[in-house]
XYZ file of C-alpha atoms in Angstrom:
120
model
C -30.011 -20.396 -39.159
C -31.641 -23.428 -40.582
C -29.972 -26.828 -40.943
C -29.691 -26.574 -44.725
C -27.766 -23.297 -44.325
C -25.238 -24.960 -41.987
C -24.916 -27.827 -44.446
C -24.319 -25.384 -47.296
C -21.616 -23.542 -45.337
C -19.964 -26.845 -44.388
C -20.053 -28.046 -47.985
C -18.565 -24.737 -49.189
C -15.703 -25.000 -46.673
C -14.971 -28.608 -47.669
C -14.989 -27.834 -51.400
C -12.861 -24.720 -50.838
C -10.362 -26.709 -48.736
C -10.060 -29.413 -51.383
C -9.557 -26.766 -54.068
C -6.896 -25.085 -51.952
C -5.035 -28.391 -51.453
C -5.118 -29.152 -55.188
C -3.831 -25.657 -55.965
C -1.015 -25.983 -53.402
C 0.001 -29.375 -54.846
C 0.113 -27.965 -58.385
C 2.166 -24.988 -57.180
C 4.566 -27.393 -55.455
C 5.056 -29.207 -58.780
C 5.860 -25.895 -60.485
C 8.495 -24.686 -58.003
C 12.102 -25.341 -59.068
C 15.182 -24.481 -57.070
C 18.770 -24.954 -58.194
C 20.900 -24.500 -55.073
C 24.250 -23.964 -56.766
C 25.867 -23.227 -60.101
C 26.839 -26.297 -62.119
C 29.358 -26.445 -64.942
C 29.848 -29.513 -67.124
C 32.499 -29.854 -69.808
C 32.253 -32.688 -72.294
C 30.374 -34.017 -75.295
C 26.607 -34.090 -75.834
C 25.797 -37.658 -76.830
C 22.013 -37.686 -76.922
C 18.979 -35.434 -76.828
C 15.523 -36.728 -76.049
C 12.087 -35.200 -75.924
C 9.506 -36.764 -73.659
C 6.092 -35.314 -72.890
C 7.248 -31.944 -74.199
C 10.346 -31.797 -71.971
C 13.727 -31.728 -73.725
C 16.668 -33.421 -71.973
C 20.287 -33.581 -73.141
C 22.909 -36.009 -71.847
C 26.599 -35.180 -71.630
C 29.659 -37.350 -71.071
C 33.085 -36.183 -70.054
C 34.983 -38.297 -72.600
C 33.965 -38.558 -76.235
C 34.315 -42.344 -76.252
C 33.236 -43.141 -72.690
C 30.748 -45.805 -73.716
C 27.742 -46.507 -71.529
C 27.934 -44.352 -68.430
C 25.794 -42.419 -66.009
C 26.759 -38.887 -66.848
C 24.731 -35.807 -65.994
C 21.674 -34.741 -67.893
C 20.129 -31.305 -68.099
C 16.944 -29.804 -69.439
C 16.832 -27.468 -72.419
C 14.573 -24.674 -73.518
C 12.516 -25.500 -76.621
C 14.513 -22.905 -78.589
C 17.788 -24.779 -77.974
C 16.687 -28.224 -79.168
C 18.005 -27.696 -82.701
C 21.458 -26.677 -81.500
C 21.603 -29.587 -79.049
C 20.631 -32.091 -81.735
C 23.411 -30.748 -83.963
C 25.903 -31.192 -81.118
C 24.765 -34.725 -80.239
C 27.324 -37.165 -81.565
C 29.225 -34.444 -83.461
C 32.458 -34.796 -81.466
C 32.395 -31.102 -80.550
C 33.342 -30.327 -76.968
C 31.003 -28.033 -75.057
C 30.803 -26.222 -71.758
C 27.371 -26.290 -70.118
C 26.705 -23.745 -67.383
C 23.544 -24.111 -65.298
C 23.035 -21.080 -63.046
C 21.629 -21.272 -59.564
C 18.248 -19.764 -58.951
C 14.585 -20.173 -58.237
C 11.895 -20.420 -60.897
C 8.239 -21.198 -61.296
C 7.510 -23.173 -64.449
C 5.178 -25.887 -65.629
C 6.567 -29.402 -65.016
C 7.215 -29.993 -68.738
C 9.184 -26.758 -69.248
C 12.841 -26.105 -68.431
C 12.735 -23.685 -65.502
C 16.408 -22.648 -65.505
C 17.830 -23.182 -69.008
C 21.581 -23.739 -69.300
C 24.057 -21.735 -71.328
C 25.911 -23.912 -73.831
C 29.108 -22.803 -75.529
C 31.522 -24.611 -77.834
C 35.075 -25.185 -76.667
C 37.707 -24.885 -79.371
C 40.084 -27.848 -79.566
C 43.729 -26.852 -79.507
C-alpha cells in the first residue's frame, strides 16, 4: 500500500471515531431513567415553558409562600390542563411512574398522571 492509502485509512478511522463519540454523547442526553414511583399531593402553583420543555411546580400547602417544592415535566398535550390548575386552588395528585425512556432532551420522557382530589 502507498502512503496516501494509509493516510486515508487513518483519517477514516479518526472521523469515524469522532462521529461515534458524538453519537454516544447525544444518546446519553436522550436516556432517562426514573428509579422509583413518585406521588405528590398538593396544588400546582406555576407552569413554565422553556426551550420547548414544559415544567409544572407543585406545593403541598395552598398558601405555602416561596418554597422549594418538587417540579415535574409535562407532555405537550397536558399544558392546557396544567395552566388551568395553576393558581386555581384545586388539589391534585401527581403520579410519576418509574421506568426507562429514550426521548429528546426537550421532551418529557415519562409524563405524569394528574388527577383532581375532591375536597371534603
